[in-house]
mmCIF file of C-alpha atoms in Angstrom:
data_model
loop_
_atom_site.group_PDB
_atom_site.id
_atom_site.type_symbol
_atom_site.label_atom_id
_atom_site.label_comp_id
_atom_site.label_asym_id
_atom_site.label_seq_id
_atom_site.Cartn_x
_atom_site.Cartn_y
_atom_site.Cartn_z
ATOM 1 C CA MET A 1 2.632 -12.459 1.866
ATOM 2 C CA ARG A 2 -0.858 -10.809 0.154
ATOM 3 C CA GLU A 3 -1.776 -8.365 2.778
ATOM 4 C CA ARG A 4 -6.085 -8.448 3.917
ATOM 5 C CA VAL A 5 -8.275 -6.917 1.819
ATOM 6 C CA GLY A 6 -9.582 -3.724 4.085
ATOM 7 C CA PRO A 7 -13.093 -2.220 4.391
ATOM 8 C CA ALA A 8 -12.202 0.268 2.514
ATOM 9 C CA MET A 9 -10.759 -1.229 -0.331
ATOM 10 C CA SER A 10 -13.431 -3.355 -1.108
ATOM 11 C CA ARG A 11 -15.864 -0.366 -1.581
ATOM 12 C CA MET A 12 -13.086 1.109 -3.550
ATOM 13 C CA ARG A 13 -12.271 -1.917 -5.616
ATOM 14 C CA SER A 14 -16.575 -1.032 -6.311
ATOM 15 C CA MET A 15 -15.506 2.405 -8.026
ATOM 16 C CA ALA A 16 -13.067 0.877 -10.088
ATOM 17 C CA ALA A 17 -15.981 -2.332 -11.146
ATOM 18 C CA ALA A 18 -18.396 1.293 -10.815
ATOM 19 C CA VAL A 19 -16.021 2.731 -13.427
ATOM 20 C CA PHE A 20 -15.608 -0.084 -16.264
ATOM 21 C CA PHE A 21 -19.587 -0.663 -15.669
ATOM 22 C CA ALA A 22 -20.041 3.044 -17.061
ATOM 23 C CA LEU A 23 -17.939 3.096 -20.249
ATOM 24 C CA ALA A 24 -18.780 -0.602 -20.930
ATOM 25 C CA VAL A 25 -22.089 0.708 -20.620
ATOM 26 C CA ALA A 26 -21.534 3.536 -22.199
ATOM 27 C CA TRP A 27 -20.002 2.908 -25.330
ATOM 28 C CA PRO A 28 -22.724 0.788 -27.312
ATOM 29 C CA LEU A 29 -25.041 4.395 -26.680
ATOM 30 C CA LEU A 30 -22.593 5.681 -28.674
ATOM 31 C CA MET A 31 -21.766 4.225 -31.233
ATOM 32 C CA PRO A 32 -23.482 4.589 -35.067
ATOM 33 C CA PRO A 33 -25.967 3.646 -35.997
ATOM 34 C CA PRO A 34 -25.206 0.637 -39.012
ATOM 35 C CA SER A 35 -25.848 2.556 -41.438
ATOM 36 C CA ALA A 36 -23.845 4.935 -40.981
ATOM 37 C CA PRO A 37 -20.898 4.999 -42.909
ATOM 38 C CA ALA A 38 -16.923 3.939 -41.828
ATOM 39 C CA ALA A 39 -15.330 6.607 -41.553
ATOM 40 C CA ALA A 40 -16.910 8.916 -39.644
ATOM 41 C CA THR A 41 -15.988 6.615 -36.394
ATOM 42 C CA ASN A 42 -12.091 8.561 -37.443
ATOM 43 C CA ASN A 43 -10.518 10.942 -35.348
ATOM 44 C CA SER A 44 -7.771 11.690 -34.710
ATOM 45 C CA ARG A 45 -7.844 10.236 -31.008
ATOM 46 C CA LEU A 46 -8.283 6.659 -32.805
ATOM 47 C CA GLU A 47 -6.102 7.040 -35.403
ATOM 48 C CA LYS A 48 -3.414 7.291 -32.294
ATOM 49 C CA ALA A 49 -4.775 4.527 -30.049
ATOM 50 C CA TYR A 50 -5.019 2.455 -33.442
ATOM 51 C CA VAL A 51 -1.673 2.911 -33.094
ATOM 52 C CA ALA A 52 -0.560 2.514 -29.531
ATOM 53 C CA LEU A 53 -3.055 -0.837 -29.403
ATOM 54 C CA GLN A 54 -1.769 -2.362 -32.374
ATOM 55 C CA ALA A 55 2.226 -1.395 -30.694
ATOM 56 C CA LEU A 56 1.219 -2.784 -27.676
ATOM 57 C CA LYS A 57 0.003 -6.282 -29.444
ATOM 58 C CA ARG A 58 2.574 -5.687 -30.767
ATOM 59 C CA ALA A 59 4.828 -6.257 -27.914
ATOM 60 C CA ILE A 60 2.911 -8.655 -26.373
ATOM 61 C CA THR A 61 4.595 -12.331 -27.049
ATOM 62 C CA ASP A 62 2.118 -14.692 -25.193
ATOM 63 C CA ASP A 63 -1.492 -14.415 -25.245
ATOM 64 C CA PRO A 64 -2.520 -17.641 -24.197
ATOM 65 C CA LYS A 65 -6.388 -16.420 -23.375
ATOM 66 C CA LYS A 66 -6.067 -15.052 -27.098
ATOM 67 C CA LEU A 67 -7.158 -11.038 -25.905
ATOM 68 C CA THR A 68 -5.883 -9.664 -28.059
ATOM 69 C CA LYS A 69 -7.209 -12.031 -31.310
ATOM 70 C CA ASN A 70 -9.783 -9.428 -32.523
ATOM 71 C CA TRP A 71 -6.867 -6.372 -32.689
ATOM 72 C CA CYS A 72 -7.487 -6.165 -36.022
ATOM 73 C CA GLY A 73 -8.608 -2.687 -38.105
ATOM 74 C CA PRO A 74 -9.374 0.676 -37.326
ATOM 75 C CA ASP A 75 -11.969 0.105 -34.794
ATOM 76 C CA VAL A 76 -10.878 0.224 -31.632
ATOM 77 C CA CYS A 77 -13.962 0.687 -29.469
ATOM 78 C CA SER A 78 -14.003 -2.869 -30.707
ATOM 79 C CA TYR A 79 -10.987 -4.456 -29.004
ATOM 80 C CA PHE A 80 -11.624 -6.957 -26.242
ATOM 81 C CA GLY A 81 -10.935 -4.792 -23.532
ATOM 82 C CA VAL A 82 -10.461 -1.757 -24.571
ATOM 83 C CA TYR A 83 -13.413 1.500 -23.545
ATOM 84 C CA CYS A 84 -14.329 4.061 -25.895
ATOM 85 C CA ALA A 85 -16.506 7.467 -24.373
ATOM 86 C CA PRO A 86 -16.544 11.430 -25.540
ATOM 87 C CA ALA A 87 -13.501 12.821 -25.620
ATOM 88 C CA PRO A 88 -14.175 15.325 -22.028
ATOM 89 C CA ASP A 89 -13.210 17.955 -25.053
ATOM 90 C CA ASP A 90 -15.344 17.105 -27.191
ATOM 91 C CA SER A 91 -18.182 15.359 -27.049
ATOM 92 C CA CYS A 92 -19.118 14.609 -30.052
ATOM 93 C CA GLN A 93 -15.632 12.988 -30.596
ATOM 94 C CA ARG A 94 -14.714 9.384 -29.708
ATOM 95 C CA THR A 95 -11.821 8.478 -27.819
ATOM 96 C CA VAL A 96 -10.300 5.169 -25.837
ATOM 97 C CA ALA A 97 -10.792 5.560 -22.270
ATOM 98 C CA GLY A 98 -10.469 2.278 -20.429
ATOM 99 C CA VAL A 99 -7.414 -0.444 -21.057
ATOM 100 C CA ASP A 100 -8.310 -3.233 -19.058
ATOM 101 C CA LEU A 101 -6.684 -6.620 -19.532
ATOM 102 C CA ASN A 102 -6.063 -8.077 -15.955
ATOM 103 C CA HIS A 103 -5.778 -11.313 -15.533
ATOM 104 C CA GLY A 104 -4.720 -12.111 -19.577
ATOM 105 C CA ASP A 105 -1.581 -14.168 -18.166
ATOM 106 C CA LEU A 106 -0.261 -12.199 -20.212
ATOM 107 C CA ALA A 107 3.567 -12.016 -21.040
ATOM 108 C CA GLY A 108 5.984 -8.892 -23.505
ATOM 109 C CA THR A 109 6.464 -5.537 -22.845
ATOM 110 C CA LEU A 110 5.329 -2.680 -22.086
ATOM 111 C CA PRO A 111 5.671 0.163 -25.580
ATOM 112 C CA GLU A 112 6.732 4.083 -25.360
ATOM 113 C CA GLU A 113 3.747 4.500 -27.742
ATOM 114 C CA LEU A 114 1.606 3.855 -25.434
ATOM 115 C CA GLY A 115 1.927 7.646 -24.682
ATOM 116 C CA LEU A 116 -0.653 8.617 -27.395
ATOM 117 C CA LEU A 117 -3.676 6.861 -24.947
ATOM 118 C CA SER A 118 -3.738 10.848 -24.499
ATOM 119 C CA ASP A 119 -7.115 10.774 -22.745
ATOM 120 C CA LEU A 120 -6.895 7.683 -20.747
ATOM 121 C CA ALA A 121 -8.782 7.782 -17.961
ATOM 122 C CA VAL A 122 -7.779 3.857 -16.211
ATOM 123 C CA PHE A 123 -5.487 1.575 -17.205
ATOM 124 C CA HIS A 124 -5.371 -1.606 -16.061
ATOM 125 C CA LEU A 125 -2.801 -4.705 -16.347
ATOM 126 C CA ASN A 126 -3.361 -6.636 -13.345
ATOM 127 C CA SER A 127 -2.489 -9.982 -13.046
ATOM 128 C CA ASN A 128 -0.320 -10.805 -15.812
ATOM 129 C CA ARG A 129 3.394 -11.107 -17.035
ATOM 130 C CA PHE A 130 4.856 -7.933 -18.656
ATOM 131 C CA SER A 131 8.904 -7.395 -18.136
ATOM 132 C CA GLY A 132 11.110 -4.480 -18.215
ATOM 133 C CA SER A 133 10.096 -1.202 -17.004
ATOM 134 C CA LEU A 134 7.270 2.210 -17.694
ATOM 135 C CA PRO A 135 7.262 3.149 -20.698
ATOM 136 C CA GLN A 136 8.929 7.192 -20.238
ATOM 137 C CA SER A 137 6.229 8.453 -22.491
ATOM 138 C CA LEU A 138 3.720 7.684 -19.582
ATOM 139 C CA ARG A 139 3.971 11.016 -18.357
ATOM 140 C CA SER A 140 2.257 12.749 -20.618
ATOM 141 C CA LEU A 141 -1.263 10.809 -19.851
ATOM 142 C CA HIS A 142 -2.491 14.321 -18.357
ATOM 143 C CA LEU A 143 -6.314 13.090 -17.192
ATOM 144 C CA LEU A 144 -5.062 9.217 -15.839
ATOM 145 C CA HIS A 145 -6.440 8.480 -12.981
ATOM 146 C CA GLU A 146 -5.803 5.048 -11.746
ATOM 147 C CA ILE A 147 -3.108 3.109 -13.120
ATOM 148 C CA ASP A 148 -3.008 -0.648 -11.489
ATOM 149 C CA VAL A 149 0.098 -2.805 -13.354
ATOM 150 C CA SER A 150 0.709 -4.823 -10.048
ATOM 151 C CA ASN A 151 1.112 -9.085 -10.259
ATOM 152 C CA ASN A 152 3.493 -8.511 -13.236
ATOM 153 C CA GLN A 153 7.520 -8.500 -14.424
ATOM 154 C CA LEU A 154 7.708 -5.671 -13.844
ATOM 155 C CA SER A 155 11.523 -3.691 -12.850
ATOM 156 C CA GLY A 156 14.244 -0.682 -12.730
ATOM 157 C CA PRO A 157 13.593 2.154 -10.459
ATOM 158 C CA PHE A 158 9.976 4.010 -9.479
ATOM 159 C CA PRO A 159 8.113 5.296 -11.977
ATOM 160 C CA GLU A 160 8.574 9.067 -11.336
ATOM 161 C CA GLN A 161 6.836 9.090 -14.124
ATOM 162 C CA LEU A 162 4.262 8.391 -11.911
ATOM 163 C CA LEU A 163 4.565 12.077 -11.069
ATOM 164 C CA CYS A 164 3.606 13.795 -13.110
ATOM 165 C CA LEU A 165 0.660 12.875 -14.059
ATOM 166 C CA PRO A 166 -1.919 15.682 -12.723
ATOM 167 C CA LYS A 167 -5.076 13.221 -12.182
ATOM 168 C CA VAL A 168 -4.050 10.381 -11.366
ATOM 169 C CA GLN A 169 -5.876 8.421 -7.783
ATOM 170 C CA TYR A 170 -4.872 5.544 -7.458
ATOM 171 C CA VAL A 171 -1.147 3.452 -7.894
ATOM 172 C CA ASP A 172 -0.680 0.388 -7.766
ATOM 173 C CA ILE A 173 2.424 -1.152 -8.921
ATOM 174 C CA ARG A 174 2.972 -3.488 -5.873
ATOM 175 C CA PHE A 175 4.460 -7.294 -6.509
ATOM 176 C CA ASN A 176 6.462 -7.046 -9.023
ATOM 177 C CA ASN A 177 10.184 -6.028 -9.185
ATOM 178 C CA PHE A 178 10.884 -2.541 -8.926
ATOM 179 C CA CYS A 179 13.514 -0.368 -6.911
ATOM 180 C CA GLY A 180 15.377 1.895 -5.270
ATOM 181 C CA GLU A 181 14.170 4.717 -3.667
ATOM 182 C CA VAL A 182 10.619 6.451 -4.166
ATOM 183 C CA PRO A 183 10.750 9.664 -3.569
ATOM 184 C CA ALA A 184 9.169 11.258 -0.945
ATOM 185 C CA ALA A 185 7.013 13.463 -3.680
ATOM 186 C CA ILE A 186 4.831 10.671 -4.500
ATOM 187 C CA PHE A 187 3.301 11.587 -0.866
ATOM 188 C CA ASP A 188 2.518 14.816 -1.663
ATOM 189 C CA LYS A 189 0.462 14.413 -4.580
ATOM 190 C CA LYS A 190 -3.809 14.420 -3.415
ATOM 191 C CA ILE A 191 -4.294 10.456 -4.241
ATOM 192 C CA ASP A 192 -6.775 8.558 -2.536
ATOM 193 C CA ALA A 193 -4.873 4.548 -3.132
ATOM 194 C CA LEU A 194 -0.696 3.772 -3.107
ATOM 195 C CA PHE A 195 0.244 0.438 -3.028
ATOM 196 C CA ILE A 196 4.142 -0.275 -4.156
ATOM 197 C CA ASN A 197 4.279 -3.291 -1.270
ATOM 198 C CA ASN A 198 6.160 -6.746 -2.778
ATOM 199 C CA ASN A 199 8.890 -5.009 -4.515
ATOM 200 C CA HIS A 200 12.771 -3.713 -3.726
ATOM 201 C CA PHE A 201 13.086 -0.437 -2.586
ATOM 202 C CA GLU A 202 15.412 0.868 -0.006
ATOM 203 C CA PHE A 203 14.588 4.194 1.347
ATOM 204 C CA THR A 204 13.356 5.693 4.472
ATOM 205 C CA LEU A 205 10.013 6.883 5.934
ATOM 206 C CA PRO A 206 10.284 10.818 4.519
ATOM 207 C CA GLU A 207 8.983 13.451 6.471
ATOM 208 C CA SER A 208 5.912 14.300 3.547
ATOM 209 C CA PHE A 209 4.887 10.837 3.930
ATOM 210 C CA THR A 210 2.417 11.872 6.838
ATOM 211 C CA LYS A 211 1.131 15.038 4.638
ATOM 212 C CA SER A 212 -0.249 12.236 2.018
ATOM 213 C CA THR A 213 -4.348 12.478 1.631
ATOM 214 C CA ALA A 214 -4.600 9.131 0.724
ATOM 215 C CA SER A 215 -6.489 6.678 3.021
ATOM 216 C CA VAL A 216 -5.632 3.329 2.173
ATOM 217 C CA ILE A 217 -1.159 3.059 2.242
ATOM 218 C CA VAL A 218 -0.294 0.418 1.682
ATOM 219 C CA LEU A 219 4.094 -0.546 2.207
ATOM 220 C CA ALA A 220 4.148 -4.074 2.941
ATOM 221 C CA ASN A 221 7.499 -6.658 2.548
ATOM 222 C CA LEU A 222 9.713 -3.922 2.145
ATOM 223 C CA PRO A 223 11.898 -4.795 4.545
ATOM 224 C CA ARG A 224 14.534 -3.179 3.510
ATOM 225 C CA VAL A 225 12.268 0.310 3.831
ATOM 226 C CA GLY A 226 12.653 0.950 7.881
ATOM 227 C CA GLY A 227 12.115 5.492 9.865
ATOM 228 C CA CYS A 228 10.147 5.748 11.932
ATOM 229 C CA LEU A 229 6.145 6.430 13.318
ATOM 230 C CA PRO A 230 7.067 10.188 14.247
ATOM 231 C CA SER A 231 3.915 11.762 15.875
ATOM 232 C CA SER A 232 2.890 14.051 13.223
ATOM 233 C CA ILE A 233 1.018 10.448 12.567
ATOM 234 C CA GLY A 234 -1.843 12.234 13.031
ATOM 235 C CA ASP A 235 -1.942 14.304 11.358
ATOM 236 C CA MET A 236 -3.551 11.897 8.390
ATOM 237 C CA ALA A 237 -7.273 11.807 10.716
ATOM 238 C CA GLY A 238 -8.762 13.281 7.979
ATOM 239 C CA THR A 239 -8.287 10.751 4.545
ATOM 240 C CA LEU A 240 -5.949 7.667 6.400
ATOM 241 C CA ASN A 241 -8.964 4.633 5.949
ATOM 242 C CA GLU A 242 -6.548 1.785 6.108
ATOM 243 C CA LEU A 243 -3.045 1.390 6.812
ATOM 244 C CA ILE A 244 -0.220 -2.164 6.041
ATOM 245 C CA LEU A 245 2.872 -1.081 7.079
ATOM 246 C CA LEU A 246 3.977 -5.056 7.725
ATOM 247 C CA ASN A 247 7.836 -6.332 6.979
ATOM 248 C CA SER A 248 8.634 -2.721 6.506
ATOM 249 C CA GLY A 249 11.754 -2.863 8.331
ATOM 250 C CA ILE A 250 10.059 0.347 10.723
ATOM 251 C CA SER A 251 12.345 0.198 13.828
ATOM 252 C CA SER A 252 9.737 2.617 16.048
ATOM 253 C CA CYS A 253 7.662 3.452 19.455
ATOM 254 C CA ILE A 254 3.923 3.717 18.358
ATOM 255 C CA PRO A 255 3.697 7.734 19.016
ATOM 256 C CA PRO A 256 0.214 8.727 20.849
ATOM 257 C CA GLU A 257 -0.604 10.778 18.707
ATOM 258 C CA ILE A 258 -1.292 7.913 15.952
ATOM 259 C CA GLY A 259 -5.343 7.530 18.995
ATOM 260 C CA LYS A 260 -6.517 11.316 16.547
ATOM 261 C CA LEU A 261 -6.218 8.580 13.522
ATOM 262 C CA ASN A 262 -10.051 8.483 14.000
ATOM 263 C CA GLN A 263 -11.163 7.271 10.218
ATOM 264 C CA LEU A 264 -8.221 4.645 9.893
ATOM 265 C CA THR A 265 -10.565 0.770 10.445
ATOM 266 C CA VAL A 266 -7.039 -1.408 9.628
ATOM 267 C CA LEU A 267 -3.528 -1.174 10.639
ATOM 268 C CA ASP A 268 -1.302 -3.586 10.777
ATOM 269 C CA LEU A 269 2.066 -2.975 11.499
ATOM 270 C CA SER A 270 2.700 -6.687 12.385
ATOM 271 C CA PHE A 271 7.072 -8.132 11.472
ATOM 272 C CA ASN A 272 8.827 -5.145 12.353
ATOM 273 C CA SER A 273 11.032 -3.394 15.484
ATOM 274 C CA ILE A 274 8.610 -1.546 17.640
ATOM 275 C CA ALA A 275 9.110 -1.406 20.726
ATOM 276 C CA GLY A 276 7.992 0.360 23.858
ATOM 277 C CA THR A 277 4.385 -0.255 25.087
ATOM 278 C CA LEU A 278 0.805 -0.090 22.763
ATOM 279 C CA PRO A 279 -0.868 3.259 23.641
ATOM 280 C CA GLU A 280 -3.467 4.640 25.943
ATOM 281 C CA THR A 281 -4.901 6.936 23.189
ATOM 282 C CA ILE A 282 -5.311 3.808 20.391
ATOM 283 C CA GLY A 283 -9.075 2.993 21.917
ATOM 284 C CA ASN A 284 -9.703 6.826 20.339
ATOM 285 C CA MET A 285 -9.363 5.027 17.381
ATOM 286 C CA ARG A 286 -13.922 4.546 17.640
ATOM 287 C CA ALA A 287 -13.493 3.501 14.055
ATOM 288 C CA LEU A 288 -10.996 -0.028 13.928
ATOM 289 C CA GLU A 289 -12.109 -2.881 12.999
ATOM 290 C CA GLN A 290 -8.517 -4.505 12.131
ATOM 291 C CA LEU A 291 -5.405 -3.955 14.361
ATOM 292 C CA ASP A 292 -2.373 -6.400 13.975
ATOM 293 C CA VAL A 293 1.242 -5.798 15.398
ATOM 294 C CA ALA A 294 2.475 -9.206 16.189
ATOM 295 C CA HIS A 295 5.898 -10.645 16.435
ATOM 296 C CA ASN A 296 7.194 -7.471 17.802
ATOM 297 C CA GLN A 297 9.469 -5.871 19.882
ATOM 298 C CA LEU A 298 6.004 -4.635 22.737
ATOM 299 C CA ALA A 299 5.357 -5.412 26.104
ATOM 300 C CA GLY A 300 3.062 -3.404 29.078
ATOM 301 C CA GLU A 301 0.008 -4.749 29.690
ATOM 302 C CA ILE A 302 -2.795 -4.321 27.328
ATOM 303 C CA PRO A 303 -4.787 -0.820 27.788
ATOM 304 C CA GLU A 304 -8.749 -2.274 27.976
ATOM 305 C CA SER A 305 -9.513 0.940 25.851
ATOM 306 C CA ILE A 306 -8.469 -1.005 22.285
ATOM 307 C CA CYS A 307 -10.524 -3.731 23.710
ATOM 308 C CA GLU A 308 -13.792 -1.863 23.920
ATOM 309 C CA LEU A 309 -13.265 0.026 20.128
ATOM 310 C CA PRO A 310 -16.699 -0.595 18.981
ATOM 311 C CA HIS A 311 -15.673 -2.646 15.716
ATOM 312 C CA LEU A 312 -12.778 -4.027 16.625
ATOM 313 C CA LYS A 313 -13.106 -7.161 14.878
ATOM 314 C CA ASN A 314 -10.098 -8.987 14.716
ATOM 315 C CA PHE A 315 -6.726 -8.068 17.097
ATOM 316 C CA THR A 316 -3.442 -9.761 17.279
ATOM 317 C CA TYR A 317 -0.862 -9.130 19.621
ATOM 318 C CA SER A 318 1.421 -12.546 18.863
ATOM 319 C CA TYR A 319 4.320 -12.557 20.019
ATOM 320 C CA ASN A 320 5.136 -10.313 22.196
ATOM 321 C CA PHE A 321 6.516 -9.455 25.270
ATOM 322 C CA PHE A 322 2.739 -8.788 26.681
ATOM 323 C CA CYS A 323 2.657 -9.156 29.896
ATOM 324 C CA GLY A 324 -0.921 -8.704 31.010
ATOM 325 C CA GLU A 325 -4.107 -8.537 28.923
ATOM 326 C CA PRO A 326 -7.552 -7.059 30.567
ATOM 327 C CA HIS A 327 -10.651 -10.054 29.817
ATOM 328 C CA ARG A 328 -12.862 -7.813 27.519
ATOM 329 C CA CYS A 329 -10.478 -9.004 25.328
ATOM 330 C CA LEU A 330 -11.222 -12.273 25.044
ATOM 331 C CA GLU A 331 -14.545 -10.628 24.334
ATOM 332 C CA VAL A 332 -12.992 -9.723 20.702
ATOM 333 C CA PRO A 333 -14.367 -11.665 17.952
ATOM 334 C CA ARG A 334 -10.854 -12.791 17.307
ATOM 335 C CA ILE A 335 -7.970 -12.650 19.031
ATOM 336 C CA ASP A 336 -4.391 -14.151 19.080
ATOM 337 C CA ASP A 337 -2.230 -13.552 22.678
ATOM 338 C CA ARG A 338 -0.127 -16.752 21.915
ATOM 339 C CA GLN A 339 3.743 -16.606 22.408
ATOM 340 C CA ASN A 340 4.290 -13.952 25.104
ATOM 341 C CA CYS A 341 4.582 -13.660 29.284
ATOM 342 C CA ILE A 342 0.852 -13.405 29.825
ATOM 343 C CA ALA A 343 -0.028 -15.729 32.850
ATOM 344 C CA GLY A 344 -2.744 -18.075 33.098
ATOM 345 C CA ARG A 345 -2.382 -17.614 29.565
ATOM 346 C CA PRO A 346 -1.944 -21.508 26.866
ATOM 347 C CA ASP A 347 1.346 -20.811 24.528
ATOM 348 C CA GLN A 348 2.937 -18.359 25.823
ATOM 349 C CA ARG A 349 6.946 -17.590 25.595
ATOM 350 C CA PRO A 350 8.908 -19.829 28.454
ATOM 351 C CA GLY A 351 9.450 -17.992 31.769
ATOM 352 C CA GLU A 352 13.117 -18.086 31.024
ATOM 353 C CA GLN A 353 13.104 -15.362 27.696
ATOM 354 C CA CYS A 354 10.338 -13.356 29.219
ATOM 355 C CA LEU A 355 12.719 -12.412 32.648
ATOM 356 C CA SER A 356 15.550 -11.518 30.124
ATOM 357 C CA PHE A 357 13.874 -9.114 28.288
ATOM 358 C CA LEU A 358 11.978 -7.213 31.649
ATOM 359 C CA HIS A 359 15.733 -6.929 32.070
ATOM 360 C CA GLN A 360 16.893 -5.251 29.068
ATOM 361 C CA PRO A 361 17.284 -1.493 29.580
ATOM 362 C CA LYS A 362 14.126 0.230 29.624
ATOM 363 C CA VAL A 363 12.561 1.602 25.475
ATOM 364 C CA HIS A 364 12.928 5.424 25.104
ATOM 365 C CA CYS A 365 11.671 6.943 22.158
ATOM 366 C CA ASP A 366 13.008 10.607 20.062
ATOM 367 C CA ALA A 367 11.174 13.928 19.167
ATOM 368 C CA GLN A 368 10.359 12.426 15.710
ATOM 369 C CA GLY A 369 9.829 8.675 17.286
ATOM 370 C CA CYS A 370 12.841 5.622 16.601
ATOM 371 C CA ILE A 371 13.884 4.318 20.122
ATOM 372 C CA ALA A 372 16.721 6.167 21.902
ATOM 373 C CA PRO A 373 20.079 4.339 22.286
ATOM 374 C CA PRO A 374 20.205 2.924 25.295
ATOM 375 C CA SER A 375 21.445 5.923 27.918
ATOM 376 C CA PRO A 376 25.393 4.876 28.396
ATOM 377 C CA PRO A 377 26.459 4.380 32.475
ATOM 378 C CA PRO A 378 26.552 6.871 34.821
ATOM 379 C CA PRO A 379 31.084 7.231 34.753
ATOM 380 C CA PRO A 380 32.897 4.988 38.010
ATOM 381 C CA PRO A 381 33.331 7.294 41.230
ATOM 382 C CA PRO A 382 36.684 8.717 40.761
ATOM 383 C CA VAL A 383 39.416 7.435 42.472
ATOM 384 C CA HIS A 384 41.648 9.617 44.801
ATOM 385 C CA ALA A 385 45.554 8.946 45.293
ATOM 386 C CA TYR A 386 46.060 9.636 48.731
ATOM 387 C CA PRO A 387 49.676 9.426 49.971
ATOM 388 C CA PRO A 388 51.594 6.398 52.236
ATOM 389 C CA PRO A 389 50.758 6.665 55.354
ATOM 390 C CA PRO A 390 53.416 7.337 57.475
ATOM 391 C CA TYR A 391 55.709 4.427 58.659
#
């Protein structure tokens, strides 16, 4: 299941396209005139790039689209998918600033020599068949701004070398086979977008999660993550635009502080173990366009303030135990209220399911947003031993 693309993500992809367009436009202007000798284009940066790119070519075992067919000779700036620009510390020298081999269906591994691309700003290899792990040498790419290796067959633990990249803003490693713990430090980094969904990570949402400055966070389809939504989630109000946690093993209530996220456009908490009620404060999230809380254990009434949000286009709350919804909710362009306990609405749960749920102990959450265990029943009254009456 691939997550929906929200408006902030669409803008981000447009920005990525603009980066490559700028590189593509700048590159011909930086080329020497045809009469210039070939030696004029040589410099140590391009020589190192030649070593790195040739190592990558040798590590590619299948290139069905012949993307690297012209990767011959020292003129790396003419290689398909390689973009050159003036070096950031010496505008008189050209250097490799971007590599884009997206959707190439390339198979192979990623060699350590890629660390020689010391001026690389954009590294896009999504939708290929690369396997193995990310090279440790990537930690030396101190100018890297975007890394997208999604939709491959990469494996191993979370690539902690990404934590060493001071300029990185866009991290996309989704749809791979990475596993194990995700370091809490990734949420402390000043990045703009984090996509780690559809891997095999096992971790609990750390306290640092709400310290993230990212505008887009996608932790979807990581059912062994778990954890709770803390009340400090409101601290992300200044930057967060999209939060997608569907099928991430969260067992939690929704804290009322979530209403502070006034820039959030997409919130997807579906396919978890979220219980309690929908906070009335969600009605304060004036930018919200898509809200999905389907397939949880939520109950009570849908707050009318949510359905009155001015930009709400899609509200999905199916497969819960809600018992009522205001008529205003039916005016949202797209809703899904199936399989609840709402009288008079089609395709609801059987009455016995709803009654059984209502007789369960009321859910309470602790200060960390975690579902608190039910209170133990009171002890039975003491039994006093009385002496037998005399006869």
